[in-house]
Coordinates of C-alpha atoms and ligand atoms in Angstrom, one line a residue:
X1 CA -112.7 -204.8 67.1
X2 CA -110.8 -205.3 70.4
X3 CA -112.5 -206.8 73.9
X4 CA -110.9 -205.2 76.7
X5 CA -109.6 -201.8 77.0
X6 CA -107.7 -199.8 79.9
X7 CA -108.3 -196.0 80.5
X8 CA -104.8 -194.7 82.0
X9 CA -105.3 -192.4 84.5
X10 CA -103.6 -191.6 87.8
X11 CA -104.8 -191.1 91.8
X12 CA -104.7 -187.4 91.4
X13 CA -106.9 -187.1 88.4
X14 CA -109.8 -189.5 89.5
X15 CA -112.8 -187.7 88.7
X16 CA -111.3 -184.3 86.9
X17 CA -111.3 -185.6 83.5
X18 CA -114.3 -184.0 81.6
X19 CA -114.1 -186.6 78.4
X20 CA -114.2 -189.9 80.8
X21 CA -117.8 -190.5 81.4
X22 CA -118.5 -189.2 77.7
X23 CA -115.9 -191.2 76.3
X24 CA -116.5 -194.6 78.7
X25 CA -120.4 -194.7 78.0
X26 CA -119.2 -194.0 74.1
X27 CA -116.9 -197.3 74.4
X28 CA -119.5 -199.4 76.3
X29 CA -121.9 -198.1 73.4
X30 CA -119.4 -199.7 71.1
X31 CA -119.7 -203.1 73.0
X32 CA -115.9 -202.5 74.4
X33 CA -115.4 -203.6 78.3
X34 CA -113.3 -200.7 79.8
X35 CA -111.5 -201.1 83.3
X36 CA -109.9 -197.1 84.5
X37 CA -106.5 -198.1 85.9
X38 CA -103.6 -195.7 87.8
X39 CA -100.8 -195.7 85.2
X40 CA -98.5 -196.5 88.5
X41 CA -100.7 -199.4 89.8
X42 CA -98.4 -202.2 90.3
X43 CA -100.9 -205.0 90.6
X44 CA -102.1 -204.1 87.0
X45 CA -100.9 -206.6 84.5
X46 CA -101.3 -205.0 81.1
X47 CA -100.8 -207.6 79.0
X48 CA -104.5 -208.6 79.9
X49 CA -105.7 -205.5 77.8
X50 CA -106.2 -205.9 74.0
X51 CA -105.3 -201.9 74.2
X52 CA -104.2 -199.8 76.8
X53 CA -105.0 -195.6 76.1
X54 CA -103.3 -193.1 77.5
X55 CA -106.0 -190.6 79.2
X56 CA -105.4 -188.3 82.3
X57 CA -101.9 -189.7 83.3
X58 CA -101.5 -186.0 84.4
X59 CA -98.9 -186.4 86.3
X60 CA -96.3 -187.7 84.4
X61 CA -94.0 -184.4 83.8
X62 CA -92.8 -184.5 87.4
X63 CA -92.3 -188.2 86.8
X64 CA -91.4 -187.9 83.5
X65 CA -88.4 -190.8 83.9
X66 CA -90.8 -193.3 85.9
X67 CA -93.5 -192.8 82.9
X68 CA -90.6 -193.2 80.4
X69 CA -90.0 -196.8 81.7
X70 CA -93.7 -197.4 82.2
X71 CA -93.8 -197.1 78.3
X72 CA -91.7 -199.1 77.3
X73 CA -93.3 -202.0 79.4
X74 CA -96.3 -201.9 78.7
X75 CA -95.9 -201.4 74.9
X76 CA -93.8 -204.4 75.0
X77 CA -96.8 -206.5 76.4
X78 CA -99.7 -204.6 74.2
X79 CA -100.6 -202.1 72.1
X80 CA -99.9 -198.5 73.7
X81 CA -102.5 -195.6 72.5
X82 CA -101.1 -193.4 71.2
X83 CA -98.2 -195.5 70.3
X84 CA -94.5 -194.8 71.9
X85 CA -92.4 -193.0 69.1
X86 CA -95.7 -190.8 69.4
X87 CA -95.7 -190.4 72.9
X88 CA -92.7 -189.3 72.8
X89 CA -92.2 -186.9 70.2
X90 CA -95.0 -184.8 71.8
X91 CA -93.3 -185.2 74.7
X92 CA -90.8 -182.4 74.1
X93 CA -92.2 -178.9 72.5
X94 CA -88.4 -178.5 70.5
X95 CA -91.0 -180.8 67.8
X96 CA -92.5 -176.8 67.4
X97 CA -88.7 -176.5 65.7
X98 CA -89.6 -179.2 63.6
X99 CA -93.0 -178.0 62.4
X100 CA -91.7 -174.3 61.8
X101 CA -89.0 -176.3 59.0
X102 CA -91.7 -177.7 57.6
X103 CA -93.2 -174.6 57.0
X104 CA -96.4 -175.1 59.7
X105 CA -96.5 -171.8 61.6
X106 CA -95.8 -171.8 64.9
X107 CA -96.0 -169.4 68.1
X108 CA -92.7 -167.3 67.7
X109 CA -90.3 -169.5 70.4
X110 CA -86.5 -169.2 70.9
X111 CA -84.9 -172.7 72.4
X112 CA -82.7 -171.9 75.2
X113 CA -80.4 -175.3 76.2
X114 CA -79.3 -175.2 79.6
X115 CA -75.4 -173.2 79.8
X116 CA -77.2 -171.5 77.6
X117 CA -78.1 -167.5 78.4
X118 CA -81.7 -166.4 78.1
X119 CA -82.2 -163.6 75.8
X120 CA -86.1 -161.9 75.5
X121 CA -87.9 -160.2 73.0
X122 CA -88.8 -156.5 74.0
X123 CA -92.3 -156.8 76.0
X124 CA -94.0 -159.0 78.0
X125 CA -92.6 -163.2 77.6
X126 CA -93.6 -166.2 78.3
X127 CA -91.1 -169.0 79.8
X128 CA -91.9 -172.2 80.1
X129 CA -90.0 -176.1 80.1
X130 CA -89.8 -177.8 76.9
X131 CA -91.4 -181.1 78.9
X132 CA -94.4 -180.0 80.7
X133 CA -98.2 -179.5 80.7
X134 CA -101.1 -178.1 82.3
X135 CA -99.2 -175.0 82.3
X136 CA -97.0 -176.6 85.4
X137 CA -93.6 -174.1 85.3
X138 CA -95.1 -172.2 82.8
X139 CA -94.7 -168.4 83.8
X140 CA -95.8 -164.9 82.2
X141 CA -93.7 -162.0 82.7
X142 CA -94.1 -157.8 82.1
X143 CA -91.8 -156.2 80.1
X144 CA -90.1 -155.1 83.3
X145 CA -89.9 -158.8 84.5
X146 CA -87.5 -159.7 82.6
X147 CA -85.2 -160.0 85.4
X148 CA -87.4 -162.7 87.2
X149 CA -88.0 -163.8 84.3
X150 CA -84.1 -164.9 84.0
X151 CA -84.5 -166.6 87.3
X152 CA -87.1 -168.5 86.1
X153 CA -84.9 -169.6 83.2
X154 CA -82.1 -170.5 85.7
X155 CA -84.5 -172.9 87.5
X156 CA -85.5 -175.0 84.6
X157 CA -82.3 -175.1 83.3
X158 CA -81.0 -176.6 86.9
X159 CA -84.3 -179.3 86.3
X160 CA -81.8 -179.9 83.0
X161 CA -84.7 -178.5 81.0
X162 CA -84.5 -176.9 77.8
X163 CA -86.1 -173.4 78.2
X164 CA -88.8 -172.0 75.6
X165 CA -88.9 -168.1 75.6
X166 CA -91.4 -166.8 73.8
X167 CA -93.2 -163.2 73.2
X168 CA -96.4 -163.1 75.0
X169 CA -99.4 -162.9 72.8
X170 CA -102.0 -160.6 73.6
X171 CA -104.6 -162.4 71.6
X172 CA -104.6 -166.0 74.3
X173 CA -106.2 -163.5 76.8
X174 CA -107.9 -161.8 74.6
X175 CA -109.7 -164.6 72.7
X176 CA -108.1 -167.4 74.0
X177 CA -106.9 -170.8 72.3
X178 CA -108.4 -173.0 70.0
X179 CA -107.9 -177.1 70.6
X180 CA -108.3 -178.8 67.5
X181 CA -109.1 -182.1 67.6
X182 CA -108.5 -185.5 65.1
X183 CA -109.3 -188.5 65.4
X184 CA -107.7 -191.5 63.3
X185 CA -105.8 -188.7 61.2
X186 CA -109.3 -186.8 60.5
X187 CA -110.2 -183.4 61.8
X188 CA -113.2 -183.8 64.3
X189 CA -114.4 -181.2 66.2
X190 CA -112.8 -177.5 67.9
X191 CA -113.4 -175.9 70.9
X192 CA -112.3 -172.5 72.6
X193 CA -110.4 -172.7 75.8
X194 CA -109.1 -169.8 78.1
X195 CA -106.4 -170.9 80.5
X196 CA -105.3 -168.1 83.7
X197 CA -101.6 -168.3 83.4
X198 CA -100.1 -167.3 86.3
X199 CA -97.9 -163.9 86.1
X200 CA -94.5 -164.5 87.2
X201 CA -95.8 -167.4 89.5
X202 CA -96.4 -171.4 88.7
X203 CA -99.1 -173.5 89.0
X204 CA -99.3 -175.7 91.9
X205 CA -101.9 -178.6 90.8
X206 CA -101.8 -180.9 87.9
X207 CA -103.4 -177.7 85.5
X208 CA -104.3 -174.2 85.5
X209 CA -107.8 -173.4 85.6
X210 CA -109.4 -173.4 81.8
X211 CA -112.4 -171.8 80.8
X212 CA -113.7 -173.5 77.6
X213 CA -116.7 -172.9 75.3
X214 CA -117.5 -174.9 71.6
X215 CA -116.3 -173.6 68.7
X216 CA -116.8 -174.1 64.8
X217 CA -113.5 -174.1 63.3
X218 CA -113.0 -172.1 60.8
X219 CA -111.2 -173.2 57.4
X220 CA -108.1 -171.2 58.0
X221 CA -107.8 -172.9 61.7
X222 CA -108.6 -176.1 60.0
X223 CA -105.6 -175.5 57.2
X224 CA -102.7 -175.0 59.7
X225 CA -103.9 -177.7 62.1
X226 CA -104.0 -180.3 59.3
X227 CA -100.4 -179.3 58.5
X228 CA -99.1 -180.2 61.7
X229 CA -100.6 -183.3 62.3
X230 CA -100.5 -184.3 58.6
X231 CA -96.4 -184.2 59.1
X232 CA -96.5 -185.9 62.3
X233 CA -98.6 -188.9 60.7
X234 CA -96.1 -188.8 57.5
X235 CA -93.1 -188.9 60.2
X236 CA -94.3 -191.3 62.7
X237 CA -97.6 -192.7 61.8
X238 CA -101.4 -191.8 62.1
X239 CA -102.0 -190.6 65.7
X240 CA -105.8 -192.4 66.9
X241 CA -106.2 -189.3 68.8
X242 CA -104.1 -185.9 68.7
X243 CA -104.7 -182.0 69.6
X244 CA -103.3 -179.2 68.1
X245 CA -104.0 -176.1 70.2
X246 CA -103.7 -173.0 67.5
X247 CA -103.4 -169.4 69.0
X248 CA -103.5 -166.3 66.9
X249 CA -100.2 -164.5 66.7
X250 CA -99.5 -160.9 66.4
X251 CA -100.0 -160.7 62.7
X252 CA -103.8 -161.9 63.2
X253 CA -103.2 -165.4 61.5
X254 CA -103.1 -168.9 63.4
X255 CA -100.3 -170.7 64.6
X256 CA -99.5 -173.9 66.6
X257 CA -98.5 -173.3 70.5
X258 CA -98.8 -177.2 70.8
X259 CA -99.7 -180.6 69.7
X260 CA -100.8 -183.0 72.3
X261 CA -100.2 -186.4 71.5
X262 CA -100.0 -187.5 74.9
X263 CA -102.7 -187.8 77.1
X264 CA -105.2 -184.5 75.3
X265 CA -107.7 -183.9 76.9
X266 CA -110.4 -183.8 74.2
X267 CA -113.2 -181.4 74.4
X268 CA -115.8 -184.1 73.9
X269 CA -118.4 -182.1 76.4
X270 CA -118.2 -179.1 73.7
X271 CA -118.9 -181.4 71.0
X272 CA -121.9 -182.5 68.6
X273 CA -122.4 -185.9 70.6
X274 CA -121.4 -187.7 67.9
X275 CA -117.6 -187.0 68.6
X276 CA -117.7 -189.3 71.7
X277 CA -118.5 -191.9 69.4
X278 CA -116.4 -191.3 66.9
X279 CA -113.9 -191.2 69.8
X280 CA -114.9 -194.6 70.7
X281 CA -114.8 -196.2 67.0
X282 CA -111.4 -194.9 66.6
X283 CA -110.4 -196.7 70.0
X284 CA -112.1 -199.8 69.4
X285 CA -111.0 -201.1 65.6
Ligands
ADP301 N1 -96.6 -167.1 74.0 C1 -97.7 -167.1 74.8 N2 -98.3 -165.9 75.1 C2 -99.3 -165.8 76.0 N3 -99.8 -166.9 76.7 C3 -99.2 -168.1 76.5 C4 -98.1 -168.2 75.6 N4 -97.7 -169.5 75.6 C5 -98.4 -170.1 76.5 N5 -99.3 -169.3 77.0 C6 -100.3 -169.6 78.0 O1 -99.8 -170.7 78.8 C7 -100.6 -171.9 78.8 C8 -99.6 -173.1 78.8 O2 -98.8 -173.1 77.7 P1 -98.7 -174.3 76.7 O3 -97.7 -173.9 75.6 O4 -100.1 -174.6 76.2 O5 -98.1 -175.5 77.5 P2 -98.7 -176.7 78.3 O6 -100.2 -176.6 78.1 O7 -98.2 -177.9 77.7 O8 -98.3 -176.5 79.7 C9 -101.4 -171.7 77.5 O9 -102.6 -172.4 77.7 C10 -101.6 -170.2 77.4 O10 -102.7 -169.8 78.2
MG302 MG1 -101.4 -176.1 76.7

């Protein structure tokens, strides 16, 4: 059982994180002290925390190198929720590569490296950077976009991202996506969560807009999420807390458009109140 715990968040996010108060009155149910720090606080010494967990650090993908170094320090002075090989493999959607060889099904995505050309499936695409979130420089285009859509390419590529084109799936509007949550390894609890992509334009804040509702998972969602985080704990070890958002593709079955390893947030307010402290138990041992 740890003591003291830090909640990573950052200026921007104070007070837009729906899992904080359900999650901090979880912990101090647990008996665990909780301080809510700004990953970029200077006058924080971590190495007073028994833990530190990465929350709504939202910001990080247009900081991404600052955060990097951030890490490293503070994981050499504690222990860093989820931990840094982690962190960093969810980083960087090219892991949806990885799951696909593995044989987890994934949303249909073609990698495009910068010096690279972009090359679309017929119909409407989806382009977005390999590091982001929030939907930040992601970007739906018509079938006759394709031409912005190119732009688009060209612009992450100049950010030196690596570009992931993939067809737009008419089922995310339709019906949306489905976050799938675990905790300590152990599926926990679903939700349903509509996001308003932008067409052809990018969002300006820290996230799109959502729209979310609770869900009961269903066994076949539960199957193909368990796959994915079941070869991410073989790989690189038992994530406390991870989200794999499924989405159904064109055939009618589910596949992975991500796996949040980061910073997730967790759905807790759509949740049997029990997840909050289940949450908590798998901060605090
Ligand atoms: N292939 C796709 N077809 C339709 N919509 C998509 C597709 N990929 C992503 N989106 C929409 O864009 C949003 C952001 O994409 P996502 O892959 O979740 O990246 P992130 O959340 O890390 O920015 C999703 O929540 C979804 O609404
Ligand atoms: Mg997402």
């Amino acid at each position: 059982m740890i003591g003291r715990l830090a909640w990573v968040t950052t200026q921007e996010a104070r007070g837009r994180d729906e899992d904080e108060p359900l999650g901090l009155a979880a912990l101090d149910r647990a008996g665990v002290s909780v301080d809510v720090v700004d990953w970029d606080d200077h006058a924080v010494d971590w190495s007073l925390f028994d833990r530190v967990v990465l929350r709504s650090a939202w910001d990080y993908p247009r900081r991404l190198d600052e955060f990097s170094t951030w890490l490293e320090s503070v994981d050499a002075v504690t222990d860093l929720v989820n931990p840094p090989a982690l962190v960093r493999w969810s980083l960087d959607k090219q892991y949806l590569a990885e799951l696909a060889e593995a044989g987890v099904p994934i949303t249909p995505t073609v990698f495009v490296p910068p010096g690279s050309p972009a090359c679309f499936p017929p119909g409407g695409v989806v382009v977005k950077p390999a590091v982001g979130a929030g939907s930040v420089d992601a970007a739906s285009y018509g079938a006759d976009q394709h031409e912005e859509a190119t732009s688009h390419v060209t612009r992450l590529h100049a950010a030196g991202q690596v570009v992931l084109v993939q067809p737009f799936l008419r089922s995310i509007p339709e019906e949306g996506e489905w976050p799938m949550v675990f905790l300590d390894g152990r599926f926990s609890h679903a939700a349903n969560k509509r996001v308003a992509l932008p067409q052809a334009g990018t969002v300006d804040d820290l996230f799109a807009p959502e729209r979310n509702v609770a869900h009961v998972a269903t066994a076949a969602q539960t199957e193909v999420a368990r796959a994915a985080v079941d070869l991410v704990s073989d790989r690189l070890g038992t994530p406390t807390y991870a989200r794999v958002d499924l989405v159904r593709d064109d055939s009618g079955g589910f596949c992975v458009l991500e796996v949040e390893l980061v910073e997730p947030s967790l759905f807790l307010a759509y949740a049997e109140p029990a997840a909050a402290d289940r949450f908590a138990a798998a901060l605090a041992h």
